[in-house]
Amino acid sequence: MTDTALILIDVQRGFDDPSWGKRNNPDAEANTARLLDAWTGPLVLVRHDSTEPGSPLRPGQDGNRFKPELDRAEPDLVFAKDVNSAFHGEVDLDAWLKARGITDIVLAGIQTNMCVETTARVGGNLGYRVRVVLDATFTFDLEGLTADELSRATVANLRGGGFAEIVSTDDVL
């Protein structure tokens, strides 16, 4: 699987802050840990460095740190971003992947309908085979929609738009 990279997006402690509201998929972190434990290919960790003054994801805050499930990770690349797509961060992810002959990406992380979906869309546009491990993502209620509704919308957007395949942790393992 050296032509496939696992990209874990924004798996950060700041998303445990109650200010985010009600979340879905309480098993997301456990599934992320399962992926990480079994993964043998290239591993990329992406961190969201918020520029918002009160955000728990701001650099220097405890919430900016990765969640404990990633403590044992041995990533090939770690970098930060301050926008939704991991392809628009401190590192040119597209160039990094192409330089290593990586054609497929497996995505997991936080939030399903924000940074994970945006990264999947950009990755699909760039020609990667993208798989989103839905049960290793979660999101929060937003704008009158539940987190589960937003996750279902992400599935419809990514599948319907031809951006990504939706898979489970068991599918990947």
PDB file of C-alpha atoms in Angstrom:
ATOM      1  CA  MET A   1       0.000   0.000   0.000  1.00  0.00           C
ATOM      2  CA  THR A   2       2.920   2.356  -0.519  1.00  0.00           C
ATOM      3  CA  ASP A   3       0.948   4.101  -3.273  1.00  0.00           C
ATOM      4  CA  THR A   4      -1.748   4.874  -0.682  1.00  0.00           C
ATOM      5  CA  ALA A   5      -1.395   7.436   2.106  1.00  0.00           C
ATOM      6  CA  LEU A   6      -3.505   7.686   5.237  1.00  0.00           C
ATOM      7  CA  ILE A   7      -4.227  11.345   5.976  1.00  0.00           C
ATOM      8  CA  LEU A   8      -5.609  12.107   9.435  1.00  0.00           C
ATOM      9  CA  ILE A   9      -7.148  15.560   9.454  1.00  0.00           C
ATOM     10  CA  ASP A  10      -7.504  17.774  12.537  1.00  0.00           C
ATOM     11  CA  VAL A  11      -7.702  14.993  15.137  1.00  0.00           C
ATOM     12  CA  GLN A  12      -7.212  17.605  17.849  1.00  0.00           C
ATOM     13  CA  ARG A  13      -8.147  17.998  21.502  1.00  0.00           C
ATOM     14  CA  GLY A  14      -9.865  21.328  20.850  1.00  0.00           C
ATOM     15  CA  PHE A  15     -12.784  19.501  19.273  1.00  0.00           C
ATOM     16  CA  ASP A  16     -13.615  18.129  22.731  1.00  0.00           C
ATOM     17  CA  ASP A  17     -14.545  21.681  23.821  1.00  0.00           C
ATOM     18  CA  PRO A  18     -18.275  21.839  24.661  1.00  0.00           C
ATOM     19  CA  SER A  19     -18.627  25.066  22.662  1.00  0.00           C
ATOM     20  CA  TRP A  20     -18.824  22.996  19.460  1.00  0.00           C
ATOM     21  CA  GLY A  21     -22.168  21.535  20.555  1.00  0.00           C
ATOM     22  CA  LYS A  22     -23.583  18.069  19.997  1.00  0.00           C
ATOM     23  CA  ARG A  23     -21.456  15.698  17.944  1.00  0.00           C
ATOM     24  CA  ASN A  24     -22.109  12.394  16.270  1.00  0.00           C
ATOM     25  CA  ASN A  25     -20.158   9.146  15.992  1.00  0.00           C
ATOM     26  CA  PRO A  26     -18.708   8.591  19.472  1.00  0.00           C
ATOM     27  CA  ASP A  27     -16.615   5.737  18.010  1.00  0.00           C
ATOM     28  CA  ALA A  28     -14.636   7.976  15.632  1.00  0.00           C
ATOM     29  CA  GLU A  29     -11.510   8.151  17.793  1.00  0.00           C
ATOM     30  CA  ALA A  30     -11.496   4.389  18.429  1.00  0.00           C
ATOM     31  CA  ASN A  31     -11.797   3.745  14.682  1.00  0.00           C
ATOM     32  CA  THR A  32      -9.034   6.249  13.983  1.00  0.00           C
ATOM     33  CA  ALA A  33      -6.818   4.389  16.467  1.00  0.00           C
ATOM     34  CA  ARG A  34      -7.633   1.081  14.731  1.00  0.00           C
ATOM     35  CA  LEU A  35      -6.633   2.556  11.374  1.00  0.00           C
ATOM     36  CA  LEU A  36      -3.433   3.936  12.829  1.00  0.00           C
ATOM     37  CA  ASP A  37      -2.494   0.653  14.522  1.00  0.00           C
ATOM     38  CA  ALA A  38      -2.888  -1.342  11.302  1.00  0.00           C
ATOM     39  CA  TRP A  39      -1.547   1.190   8.789  1.00  0.00           C
ATOM     40  CA  THR A  40       1.759   0.313   7.109  1.00  0.00           C
ATOM     41  CA  GLY A  41       1.879   2.893   4.311  1.00  0.00           C
ATOM     42  CA  PRO A  42       2.712   6.594   4.344  1.00  0.00           C
ATOM     43  CA  LEU A  43       1.018   8.515   7.163  1.00  0.00           C
ATOM     44  CA  VAL A  44       0.208  12.229   7.146  1.00  0.00           C
ATOM     45  CA  LEU A  45      -1.064  14.183  10.161  1.00  0.00           C
ATOM     46  CA  VAL A  46      -2.687  17.540   9.512  1.00  0.00           C
ATOM     47  CA  ARG A  47      -3.406  20.066  12.267  1.00  0.00           C
ATOM     48  CA  HIS A  48      -5.791  23.009  12.077  1.00  0.00           C
ATOM     49  CA  ASP A  49      -4.126  26.181  13.402  1.00  0.00           C
ATOM     50  CA  SER A  50      -7.104  28.480  13.873  1.00  0.00           C
ATOM     51  CA  THR A  51      -6.652  32.209  13.441  1.00  0.00           C
ATOM     52  CA  GLU A  52      -9.855  32.941  15.411  1.00  0.00           C
ATOM     53  CA  PRO A  53      -9.066  34.674  18.741  1.00  0.00           C
ATOM     54  CA  GLY A  54     -11.242  32.481  20.992  1.00  0.00           C
ATOM     55  CA  SER A  55     -10.775  29.183  19.206  1.00  0.00           C
ATOM     56  CA  PRO A  56      -9.568  26.150  21.179  1.00  0.00           C
ATOM     57  CA  LEU A  57      -7.641  25.207  17.998  1.00  0.00           C
ATOM     58  CA  ARG A  58      -5.334  28.238  18.129  1.00  0.00           C
ATOM     59  CA  PRO A  59      -1.595  27.534  18.303  1.00  0.00           C
ATOM     60  CA  GLY A  60      -0.348  27.627  21.869  1.00  0.00           C
ATOM     61  CA  GLN A  61      -3.635  26.307  23.284  1.00  0.00           C
ATOM     62  CA  ASP A  62      -3.904  22.770  24.670  1.00  0.00           C
ATOM     63  CA  GLY A  63      -6.736  22.192  22.174  1.00  0.00           C
ATOM     64  CA  ASN A  64      -4.315  22.632  19.274  1.00  0.00           C
ATOM     65  CA  ARG A  65      -2.536  19.406  20.257  1.00  0.00           C
ATOM     66  CA  PHE A  66      -3.423  16.098  18.637  1.00  0.00           C
ATOM     67  CA  LYS A  67      -5.749  13.776  20.556  1.00  0.00           C
ATOM     68  CA  PRO A  68      -4.107  11.008  22.617  1.00  0.00           C
ATOM     69  CA  GLU A  69      -5.109   8.388  20.017  1.00  0.00           C
ATOM     70  CA  LEU A  70      -2.338   9.817  17.805  1.00  0.00           C
ATOM     71  CA  ASP A  71       0.375   9.715  20.500  1.00  0.00           C
ATOM     72  CA  ARG A  72       1.834   6.490  19.096  1.00  0.00           C
ATOM     73  CA  ALA A  73       1.736   7.711  15.484  1.00  0.00           C
ATOM     74  CA  GLU A  74       4.952   7.718  13.477  1.00  0.00           C
ATOM     75  CA  PRO A  75       3.997  10.089  10.668  1.00  0.00           C
ATOM     76  CA  ASP A  76       5.927  10.634   7.479  1.00  0.00           C
ATOM     77  CA  LEU A  77       4.637  14.207   7.364  1.00  0.00           C
ATOM     78  CA  VAL A  78       3.060  16.576   9.898  1.00  0.00           C
ATOM     79  CA  PHE A  79       1.910  20.065   8.998  1.00  0.00           C
ATOM     80  CA  ALA A  80      -0.608  22.761   9.834  1.00  0.00           C
ATOM     81  CA  LYS A  81      -3.258  24.582   7.856  1.00  0.00           C
ATOM     82  CA  ASP A  82      -5.644  27.423   8.662  1.00  0.00           C
ATOM     83  CA  VAL A  83      -8.265  26.669   5.986  1.00  0.00           C
ATOM     84  CA  ASN A  84     -10.532  23.686   5.300  1.00  0.00           C
ATOM     85  CA  SER A  85      -8.461  21.775   2.736  1.00  0.00           C
ATOM     86  CA  ALA A  86      -5.334  19.869   3.722  1.00  0.00           C
ATOM     87  CA  PHE A  87      -4.124  20.619   0.193  1.00  0.00           C
ATOM     88  CA  HIS A  88      -3.824  24.303   1.187  1.00  0.00           C
ATOM     89  CA  GLY A  89      -1.559  24.217   4.231  1.00  0.00           C
ATOM     90  CA  GLU A  90       2.041  24.935   5.200  1.00  0.00           C
ATOM     91  CA  VAL A  91       3.136  22.092   2.920  1.00  0.00           C
ATOM     92  CA  ASP A  92       2.237  21.512  -0.726  1.00  0.00           C
ATOM     93  CA  LEU A  93       0.530  18.191  -0.017  1.00  0.00           C
ATOM     94  CA  ASP A  94      -0.129  17.489  -3.696  1.00  0.00           C
ATOM     95  CA  ALA A  95       3.574  17.861  -4.553  1.00  0.00           C
ATOM     96  CA  TRP A  96       4.590  15.775  -1.524  1.00  0.00           C
ATOM     97  CA  LEU A  97       2.238  12.935  -2.500  1.00  0.00           C
ATOM     98  CA  LYS A  98       3.213  13.001  -6.174  1.00  0.00           C
ATOM     99  CA  ALA A  99       6.942  12.997  -5.352  1.00  0.00           C
ATOM    100  CA  ARG A 100       6.366   9.680  -3.539  1.00  0.00           C
ATOM    101  CA  GLY A 101       4.227   8.103  -6.253  1.00  0.00           C
ATOM    102  CA  ILE A 102       1.102   8.184  -4.102  1.00  0.00           C
ATOM    103  CA  THR A 103      -2.070   7.899  -6.184  1.00  0.00           C
ATOM    104  CA  ASP A 104      -4.618   6.964  -3.496  1.00  0.00           C
ATOM    105  CA  ILE A 105      -5.512   8.731  -0.277  1.00  0.00           C
ATOM    106  CA  VAL A 106      -7.519   7.489   2.677  1.00  0.00           C
ATOM    107  CA  LEU A 107      -9.006  10.279   4.786  1.00  0.00           C
ATOM    108  CA  ALA A 108     -10.285  10.348   8.357  1.00  0.00           C
ATOM    109  CA  GLY A 109     -10.625  13.043  10.992  1.00  0.00           C
ATOM    110  CA  ILE A 110     -12.650  16.029  12.088  1.00  0.00           C
ATOM    111  CA  GLN A 111     -15.058  17.548  10.919  1.00  0.00           C
ATOM    112  CA  THR A 112     -16.779  15.254   8.438  1.00  0.00           C
ATOM    113  CA  ASN A 113     -18.575  18.027   6.537  1.00  0.00           C
ATOM    114  CA  MET A 114     -15.831  20.630   6.769  1.00  0.00           C
ATOM    115  CA  CYS A 115     -12.130  19.784   6.495  1.00  0.00           C
ATOM    116  CA  VAL A 116     -12.556  16.096   5.640  1.00  0.00           C
ATOM    117  CA  GLU A 117     -15.109  16.785   2.888  1.00  0.00           C
ATOM    118  CA  THR A 118     -13.167  19.744   1.498  1.00  0.00           C
ATOM    119  CA  THR A 119      -9.918  17.755   1.395  1.00  0.00           C
ATOM    120  CA  ALA A 120     -11.751  14.885  -0.342  1.00  0.00           C
ATOM    121  CA  ARG A 121     -13.196  17.233  -2.966  1.00  0.00           C
ATOM    122  CA  VAL A 122      -9.833  18.853  -3.710  1.00  0.00           C
ATOM    123  CA  GLY A 123      -8.108  15.469  -3.735  1.00  0.00           C
ATOM    124  CA  GLY A 124     -10.670  14.149  -6.192  1.00  0.00           C
ATOM    125  CA  ASN A 125     -10.233  17.215  -8.389  1.00  0.00           C
ATOM    126  CA  LEU A 126      -6.470  16.643  -8.375  1.00  0.00           C
ATOM    127  CA  GLY A 127      -6.955  13.100  -9.638  1.00  0.00           C
ATOM    128  CA  TYR A 128      -6.368  11.034  -6.512  1.00  0.00           C
ATOM    129  CA  ARG A 129      -8.444   7.980  -5.731  1.00  0.00           C
ATOM    130  CA  VAL A 130     -10.004   9.196  -2.489  1.00  0.00           C
ATOM    131  CA  ARG A 131     -11.576   7.035   0.197  1.00  0.00           C
ATOM    132  CA  VAL A 132     -13.242   8.656   3.208  1.00  0.00           C
ATOM    133  CA  VAL A 133     -13.471   6.434   6.278  1.00  0.00           C
ATOM    134  CA  LEU A 134     -16.816   7.756   7.481  1.00  0.00           C
ATOM    135  CA  ASP A 135     -16.832   5.882  10.801  1.00  0.00           C
ATOM    136  CA  ALA A 136     -13.469   7.501  11.646  1.00  0.00           C
ATOM    137  CA  THR A 137     -14.899  11.017  11.303  1.00  0.00           C
ATOM    138  CA  PHE A 138     -17.344  13.123  13.264  1.00  0.00           C
ATOM    139  CA  THR A 139     -18.999  16.498  13.122  1.00  0.00           C
ATOM    140  CA  PHE A 140     -21.343  18.734  15.093  1.00  0.00           C
ATOM    141  CA  ASP A 141     -24.916  19.975  14.749  1.00  0.00           C
ATOM    142  CA  LEU A 142     -24.980  23.120  12.597  1.00  0.00           C
ATOM    143  CA  GLU A 143     -27.560  25.553  11.193  1.00  0.00           C
ATOM    144  CA  GLY A 144     -30.577  23.502  12.254  1.00  0.00           C
ATOM    145  CA  LEU A 145     -29.154  20.223  10.934  1.00  0.00           C
ATOM    146  CA  THR A 146     -27.999  17.377  13.123  1.00  0.00           C
ATOM    147  CA  ALA A 147     -24.474  16.047  12.892  1.00  0.00           C
ATOM    148  CA  ASP A 148     -25.858  12.806  11.444  1.00  0.00           C
ATOM    149  CA  GLU A 149     -27.758  14.742   8.755  1.00  0.00           C
ATOM    150  CA  LEU A 150     -24.596  16.658   7.880  1.00  0.00           C
ATOM    151  CA  SER A 151     -22.639  13.400   7.622  1.00  0.00           C
ATOM    152  CA  ARG A 152     -25.293  11.944   5.311  1.00  0.00           C
ATOM    153  CA  ALA A 153     -25.096  15.104   3.182  1.00  0.00           C
ATOM    154  CA  THR A 154     -21.309  14.686   2.970  1.00  0.00           C
ATOM    155  CA  VAL A 155     -21.776  11.115   1.764  1.00  0.00           C
ATOM    156  CA  ALA A 156     -24.234  12.287  -0.901  1.00  0.00           C
ATOM    157  CA  ASN A 157     -21.955  15.161  -1.967  1.00  0.00           C
ATOM    158  CA  LEU A 158     -18.808  13.053  -2.235  1.00  0.00           C
ATOM    159  CA  ARG A 159     -20.411  10.027  -3.884  1.00  0.00           C
ATOM    160  CA  GLY A 160     -22.775  11.988  -6.087  1.00  0.00           C
ATOM    161  CA  GLY A 161     -20.052  14.360  -7.227  1.00  0.00           C
ATOM    162  CA  GLY A 162     -17.624  11.529  -7.924  1.00  0.00           C
ATOM    163  CA  PHE A 163     -15.096  12.964  -5.479  1.00  0.00           C
ATOM    164  CA  ALA A 164     -14.650   9.983  -3.174  1.00  0.00           C
ATOM    165  CA  GLU A 165     -15.640   6.493  -2.182  1.00  0.00           C
ATOM    166  CA  ILE A 166     -17.184   6.191   1.282  1.00  0.00           C
ATOM    167  CA  VAL A 167     -15.797   3.285   3.298  1.00  0.00           C
ATOM    168  CA  SER A 168     -15.667   1.973   6.841  1.00  0.00           C
ATOM    169  CA  THR A 169     -12.694   1.211   9.027  1.00  0.00           C
ATOM    170  CA  ASP A 170     -13.335  -2.503   8.478  1.00  0.00           C
ATOM    171  CA  ASP A 171     -13.307  -1.953   4.683  1.00  0.00           C
ATOM    172  CA  VAL A 172      -9.849  -0.373   4.911  1.00  0.00           C
ATOM    173  CA  LEU A 173      -8.457  -2.956   7.307  1.00  0.00           C
TER     174      LEU A 173
END
